[in-house]
Short mmCIF file of C-alpha atoms in Angstrom, two decimals:
data_model
loop_
_atom_site.label_atom_id
_atom_site.label_comp_id
_atom_site.label_asym_id
_atom_site.label_seq_id
_atom_site.Cartn_x
_atom_site.Cartn_y
_atom_site.Cartn_z
CA MET A 1 232.63 70.55 -150.25
CA LYS A 2 232.80 66.98 -151.52
CA GLY A 3 229.74 65.58 -153.18
CA GLY A 4 228.24 62.37 -151.77
CA PRO A 5 226.50 59.56 -153.62
CA THR A 6 223.71 60.85 -155.84
CA GLY A 7 222.14 57.67 -157.21
CA PRO A 8 219.31 55.80 -155.52
CA VAL A 9 219.96 53.58 -152.52
CA VAL A 10 219.17 50.03 -153.66
CA ALA A 11 217.84 47.55 -151.13
CA ALA A 12 216.17 44.15 -151.16
CA GLY A 13 213.76 42.24 -148.97
CA ALA A 14 211.07 39.62 -148.85
CA VAL A 15 207.51 38.93 -147.86
CA VAL A 16 208.41 35.84 -145.86
CA TRP A 17 205.53 33.44 -145.44
CA ARG A 18 204.60 30.01 -144.12
CA GLU A 19 201.43 28.00 -143.86
CA ARG A 20 199.51 27.12 -140.70
CA ASP A 21 196.49 24.89 -141.16
CA GLY A 22 196.59 25.70 -144.88
CA VAL A 23 196.46 29.47 -144.31
CA PRO A 24 199.46 31.66 -145.22
CA LEU A 25 200.99 33.77 -142.47
CA VAL A 26 203.47 36.56 -143.20
CA LEU A 27 206.44 37.65 -141.13
CA LEU A 28 206.65 41.21 -139.82
CA VAL A 29 209.71 42.77 -138.22
CA HIS A 30 209.60 45.38 -135.46
CA ARG A 31 212.50 47.83 -135.73
CA GLU A 32 213.15 49.61 -132.44
CA HIS A 33 215.35 52.41 -133.81
CA HIS A 34 212.83 53.28 -136.54
CA LYS A 35 209.78 52.67 -134.35
CA ASP A 36 208.07 50.88 -137.21
CA VAL A 37 206.70 47.53 -138.40
CA SER A 38 207.78 46.36 -141.84
CA PHE A 39 209.18 43.46 -143.85
CA PRO A 40 212.77 42.22 -143.57
CA LYS A 41 214.99 44.15 -145.95
CA GLY A 42 218.31 45.93 -146.21
CA LYS A 43 220.77 47.69 -148.47
CA VAL A 44 222.58 45.86 -151.24
CA ASP A 45 226.31 45.69 -150.50
CA PRO A 46 228.78 46.99 -153.13
CA GLY A 47 229.20 44.34 -155.81
CA GLU A 48 226.36 42.24 -154.41
CA ALA A 49 223.48 41.01 -156.58
CA VAL A 50 220.02 42.15 -155.52
CA PRO A 51 218.58 38.61 -155.07
CA THR A 52 221.59 37.69 -152.95
CA ALA A 53 220.95 40.71 -150.72
CA ALA A 54 217.29 39.75 -150.23
CA VAL A 55 218.28 36.31 -148.92
CA ARG A 56 221.15 37.63 -146.79
CA GLU A 57 219.14 40.43 -145.19
CA THR A 58 216.26 38.08 -144.37
CA ASP A 59 218.66 35.71 -142.64
CA GLU A 60 220.44 38.48 -140.75
CA GLU A 61 217.26 40.13 -139.53
CA THR A 62 215.07 37.11 -138.79
CA GLY A 63 217.26 33.99 -138.64
CA TYR A 64 215.35 32.35 -141.48
CA ARG A 65 217.31 31.03 -144.47
CA VAL A 66 214.91 31.42 -147.39
CA HIS A 67 214.85 30.92 -151.14
CA LEU A 68 213.17 33.48 -153.33
CA GLY A 69 209.84 32.90 -154.98
CA ALA A 70 207.89 35.20 -157.28
CA PRO A 71 209.01 38.85 -157.47
CA LEU A 72 206.61 41.33 -155.90
CA GLY A 73 207.95 44.50 -157.48
CA VAL A 74 209.61 47.49 -155.84
CA ALA A 75 208.83 50.09 -153.22
CA GLU A 76 210.23 53.55 -154.00
CA TYR A 77 210.46 56.47 -151.62
CA VAL A 78 212.65 59.43 -150.64
CA LEU A 79 214.95 59.19 -147.64
CA PRO A 80 215.25 62.05 -145.10
CA ASN A 81 218.56 63.05 -146.72
CA GLY A 82 216.80 63.55 -150.05
CA ARG A 83 218.14 60.44 -151.81
CA ASP A 84 215.77 58.06 -153.52
CA LYS A 85 215.50 54.51 -152.20
CA VAL A 86 214.38 51.51 -154.23
CA VAL A 87 213.58 48.24 -152.44
CA HIS A 88 213.10 45.04 -154.47
CA TYR A 89 210.82 42.41 -152.94
CA TRP A 90 210.14 38.73 -153.48
CA ALA A 91 207.82 36.21 -151.86
CA ALA A 92 209.85 33.72 -149.82
CA ARG A 93 208.41 30.62 -148.20
CA VAL A 94 209.66 29.22 -144.90
CA SER A 95 209.22 25.46 -144.84
CA ALA A 96 208.13 23.65 -141.69
CA LYS A 97 211.65 22.23 -141.42
CA GLU A 98 213.26 25.68 -141.69
CA HIS A 99 210.78 27.14 -139.19
CA GLU A 100 211.80 24.44 -136.72
CA ARG A 101 215.53 24.90 -137.46
CA ALA A 102 215.50 28.65 -136.92
CA GLY A 103 214.16 28.18 -133.40
CA LYS A 104 213.58 31.11 -131.10
CA PHE A 105 214.27 34.58 -132.48
CA HIS A 106 216.98 36.65 -130.78
CA PRO A 107 216.77 40.46 -131.03
CA ASN A 108 219.60 42.02 -133.03
CA ASP A 109 220.91 45.43 -134.05
CA GLU A 110 218.26 45.79 -136.74
CA VAL A 111 215.18 44.01 -135.40
CA ALA A 112 213.72 44.03 -131.88
CA ALA A 113 211.04 41.40 -132.54
CA ILE A 114 209.40 39.38 -135.28
CA GLU A 115 205.77 38.38 -135.57
CA TRP A 116 203.83 35.89 -137.71
CA VAL A 117 200.40 37.28 -138.60
CA SER A 118 197.62 36.77 -141.11
CA ILE A 119 197.51 38.85 -144.26
CA GLU A 120 194.55 40.76 -142.86
CA ASP A 121 196.39 41.54 -139.63
CA ALA A 122 199.47 42.58 -141.58
CA ARG A 123 197.44 45.16 -143.49
CA ALA A 124 196.57 46.84 -140.20
CA ARG A 125 199.98 46.50 -138.55
CA LEU A 126 202.38 47.63 -141.29
CA THR A 127 203.57 51.19 -140.69
CA TYR A 128 204.03 52.26 -144.30
CA PHE A 129 201.53 52.27 -147.13
CA ARG A 130 204.31 51.28 -149.56
CA ASP A 131 204.69 48.01 -147.63
CA VAL A 132 200.94 47.46 -147.74
CA GLU A 133 201.13 47.77 -151.53
CA ILE A 134 203.78 45.03 -151.63
CA LEU A 135 201.61 42.92 -149.33
CA GLU A 136 198.63 43.35 -151.66
CA ARG A 137 200.66 41.93 -154.55
CA PHE A 138 201.38 38.86 -152.45
CA ALA A 139 197.71 38.68 -151.41
CA GLU A 140 196.69 38.69 -155.08
CA LEU A 141 198.90 35.65 -155.67
CA VAL A 142 197.31 33.95 -152.66
CA ASP A 143 193.81 34.71 -153.97
CA ARG A 144 194.75 33.06 -157.29
CA GLY A 145 196.45 30.12 -155.58
CA GLN A 146 199.77 31.15 -157.18
CA HIS A 147 201.88 32.14 -154.18
CA ASP A 148 203.68 28.79 -153.84
CA THR A 149 205.99 28.60 -156.85
CA PHE A 150 209.00 26.79 -158.22
CA ALA A 151 211.50 28.27 -160.66
CA LEU A 152 213.05 27.18 -163.93
CA ILE A 153 216.22 29.21 -164.37
CA ALA A 154 217.64 29.65 -167.87
CA LEU A 155 221.36 30.41 -167.62
CA ARG A 156 223.64 31.27 -170.52
CA HIS A 157 227.20 30.02 -170.24
CA ALA A 158 229.91 32.54 -169.35
CA LYS A 159 232.43 34.19 -171.68
CA THR A 160 234.25 31.57 -173.75
CA THR A 161 237.37 31.32 -175.88
CA PRO A 162 236.30 32.47 -179.38
CA GLY A 163 235.89 29.74 -181.97
CA ALA A 164 238.46 31.40 -184.24
CA ASP A 165 241.06 31.00 -181.48
CA TRP A 166 240.28 27.34 -180.73
CA ARG A 167 241.51 24.41 -182.77
CA GLY A 168 239.54 21.65 -181.11
CA PRO A 169 235.84 20.71 -181.36
CA ASP A 170 233.45 23.56 -180.58
CA ALA A 171 232.03 21.72 -177.57
CA THR A 172 235.46 21.70 -175.90
CA ARG A 173 236.02 25.45 -175.94
CA PRO A 174 236.93 26.59 -172.38
CA LEU A 175 235.94 29.67 -170.46
CA LEU A 176 238.15 32.73 -170.60
CA PRO A 177 239.44 34.17 -167.29
CA VAL A 178 236.60 36.73 -167.35
CA GLY A 179 234.21 33.85 -167.97
CA ARG A 180 235.44 32.07 -164.87
CA SER A 181 234.85 35.29 -162.94
CA GLN A 182 231.33 35.49 -164.39
CA ALA A 183 230.65 31.89 -163.38
CA ARG A 184 231.64 32.65 -159.80
CA ALA A 185 229.65 35.89 -159.75
CA VAL A 186 226.43 34.31 -161.00
CA SER A 187 226.49 31.34 -158.63
CA THR A 188 225.20 33.19 -155.55
CA PRO A 189 222.24 35.03 -157.13
CA VAL A 190 221.13 31.85 -158.90
CA ALA A 191 221.44 29.93 -155.62
CA ALA A 192 219.11 32.50 -154.03
CA TYR A 193 216.22 30.84 -155.87
CA GLY A 194 216.91 27.46 -154.27
CA PRO A 195 217.51 25.18 -157.27
CA ARG A 196 217.12 21.48 -156.55
CA LYS A 197 218.59 20.36 -159.87
CA ILE A 198 221.40 21.66 -162.09
CA LEU A 199 221.09 20.60 -165.72
CA SER A 200 223.76 21.56 -168.24
CA SER A 201 224.56 21.20 -171.89
CA THR A 202 227.37 18.72 -172.46
CA ALA A 203 229.61 21.53 -173.77
CA ALA A 204 232.65 22.30 -171.62
CA ARG A 205 231.74 25.99 -171.39
CA CYS A 206 228.35 25.21 -169.83
CA LEU A 207 229.74 22.62 -167.43
CA ALA A 208 232.43 25.08 -166.29
CA THR A 209 229.83 27.83 -165.82
CA VAL A 210 227.82 25.80 -163.30
CA GLU A 211 230.81 24.47 -161.34
CA PRO A 212 230.74 27.32 -158.76
CA LEU A 213 226.96 26.98 -158.49
CA SER A 214 227.34 23.26 -157.87
CA ALA A 215 229.84 23.98 -155.11
CA ALA A 216 227.64 26.68 -153.55
CA THR A 217 224.50 24.53 -153.52
CA ARG A 218 226.18 21.15 -152.96
CA LEU A 219 224.26 19.79 -155.93
CA GLY A 220 225.73 17.58 -158.60
CA VAL A 221 225.46 18.54 -162.26
CA SER A 222 223.53 16.45 -164.79
CA SER A 223 224.59 16.99 -168.39
CA THR A 224 222.45 16.33 -171.44
CA PRO A 225 222.96 16.80 -175.19
CA GLY A 226 219.26 17.65 -175.33
CA ILE A 227 220.03 21.32 -174.69
CA SER A 228 223.46 21.47 -176.36
CA GLN A 229 224.30 23.74 -179.27
CA ASP A 230 225.70 20.86 -181.32
CA ALA A 231 222.39 19.00 -181.09
CA HIS A 232 220.46 22.21 -181.78
CA ASP A 233 222.51 22.92 -184.91
CA GLN A 234 222.00 19.34 -186.10
CA GLY A 235 218.26 19.38 -185.39
CA SER A 236 218.55 16.55 -182.86
CA ASP A 237 218.03 18.48 -179.63
CA ASP A 238 215.29 17.59 -177.15
CA VAL A 239 214.48 20.95 -175.59
CA LYS A 240 210.76 20.15 -175.44
CA GLY A 241 211.37 16.86 -173.65
CA VAL A 242 213.85 18.37 -171.19
CA VAL A 243 211.51 21.24 -170.35
CA ARG A 244 208.46 19.03 -169.93
CA LYS A 245 210.33 16.71 -167.58
CA ARG A 246 211.37 19.64 -165.42
CA LEU A 247 207.81 21.00 -165.39
CA ALA A 248 206.47 17.60 -164.40
CA LYS A 249 208.94 17.40 -161.52
CA GLY A 250 207.69 20.74 -160.18
CA LYS A 251 211.00 21.58 -158.47
CA SER A 252 213.30 24.51 -159.05
CA ALA A 253 216.03 23.76 -161.57
CA VAL A 254 218.77 25.45 -163.56
CA LEU A 255 219.15 24.84 -167.30
CA CYS A 256 222.55 26.08 -168.50
CA SER A 257 222.72 26.34 -172.26
CA HIS A 258 223.71 28.44 -175.28
CA GLY A 259 222.57 31.64 -176.99
CA PRO A 260 220.88 29.88 -179.93
CA VAL A 261 219.16 27.32 -177.65
CA LEU A 262 217.87 29.54 -174.87
CA PRO A 263 215.03 31.10 -176.92
CA ASP A 264 213.68 27.60 -177.48
CA ILE A 265 213.98 26.76 -173.77
CA VAL A 266 212.12 29.92 -172.75
CA ALA A 267 209.51 29.47 -175.49
CA HIS A 268 208.76 25.86 -174.51
CA ILE A 269 208.43 26.77 -170.83
CA ALA A 270 206.05 29.59 -171.72
CA SER A 271 203.96 27.60 -174.21
CA ASP A 272 203.37 24.86 -171.63
CA THR A 273 202.47 27.24 -168.80
CA THR A 274 200.53 30.19 -170.22
CA ASP A 275 198.00 31.02 -172.92
CA ASP A 276 198.92 34.71 -172.87
CA THR A 277 202.63 35.20 -173.51
CA SER A 278 202.11 38.94 -174.04
CA ARG A 279 201.99 39.38 -170.24
CA PHE A 280 205.70 38.57 -169.98
CA ASP A 281 208.87 39.99 -171.51
CA LEU A 282 209.94 36.67 -173.00
CA ARG A 283 212.20 38.24 -175.60
CA ARG A 284 214.36 39.80 -172.91
CA ALA A 285 214.29 36.54 -170.94
CA ALA A 286 215.52 34.59 -173.97
CA MET A 287 218.11 36.95 -175.45
CA LEU A 288 220.67 36.62 -172.70
CA SER A 289 224.24 37.84 -172.82
CA VAL A 290 226.99 35.54 -171.58
CA GLY A 291 226.66 34.83 -167.86
CA ASP A 292 223.13 36.27 -167.58
CA PHE A 293 220.09 34.34 -166.38
CA SER A 294 216.30 34.47 -166.41
CA VAL A 295 213.96 33.06 -163.78
CA MET A 296 210.53 31.75 -164.76
CA HIS A 297 208.29 31.30 -161.71
CA ILE A 298 205.60 28.64 -162.00
CA ALA A 299 202.72 27.76 -159.69
CA GLY A 300 201.41 24.29 -160.50
CA ASP A 301 201.28 24.46 -164.28
CA THR A 302 200.89 28.25 -164.61
CA LEU A 303 203.58 30.81 -165.35
CA VAL A 304 203.33 33.54 -162.71
CA ALA A 305 206.32 35.81 -163.30
CA VAL A 306 209.52 36.19 -165.31
CA GLU A 307 212.62 38.13 -164.26
CA THR A 308 216.00 38.57 -165.92
CA HIS A 309 219.33 39.40 -164.28
CA ARG A 310 222.59 40.64 -165.73
CA ASN A 311 225.90 39.17 -164.72
CA PRO A 312 227.74 41.62 -162.45
CA VAL A 313 231.03 40.93 -164.22
CA SER A 314 231.28 42.73 -167.56
CA ALA A 315 232.25 40.58 -170.55
#
């Protein structure tokens, strides 16, 4: 008898929300074959990043193309076959423009109907208590006025030709083939957070890392020595100024930089947005390996959540 998969089934979904007359409504899905009411979600495909799956599954089940907001934690339970299942959730806003674009919902293989309801109605209509727990985390953000967030994404450049093997200036070192693979792999999960700006160090390795992301999002890349390693080593960087400008803009942005610079980027974001850094794992967010990224979710001028993701391609 051959043994089947033994690890947990990993899935991803979202508490999709929009505002009507200033009041948040959440989206529920009615699944005919399960006879239940829940949130849009689905299994992560092999080789797929979890944030990517959350966006894809939401689109496939509801027709809404969303970008991820603050993480809402996980729901864990045991499937009928005895395997554990872990579902990662994020808040995800549907803009008025996207709501209009999506148009009328058409039933599909997964979902028979969708329904926009108030948070209070959702509490009563959700089939599973585990989904109610996820809803309560979103409701807590709403109560604090912190459900509508933007993200500053700190991205470390991908695997680069070692300095000992490069005869030119350090800033011109190119990505290795595995680094190019890492750059492609990280583009889709970073895009899941809906960046509106891509900012890169002037170093070739950072610019090459964000090329696939630029293509995926159709955003140009702005380079600045303010977050470069050369400027950092010389004491002439402007991390504080770069971070404060991005915070003032209040729009999701990517900052692609270097191992020695990223702790400063994360620290400046945190110091300008929270008085209690102990609530967040900032060390993990700052100490990124090549091709990894951290997402710092901000509501107004307040840090709400921090998450860190590994690159799926091993260095």
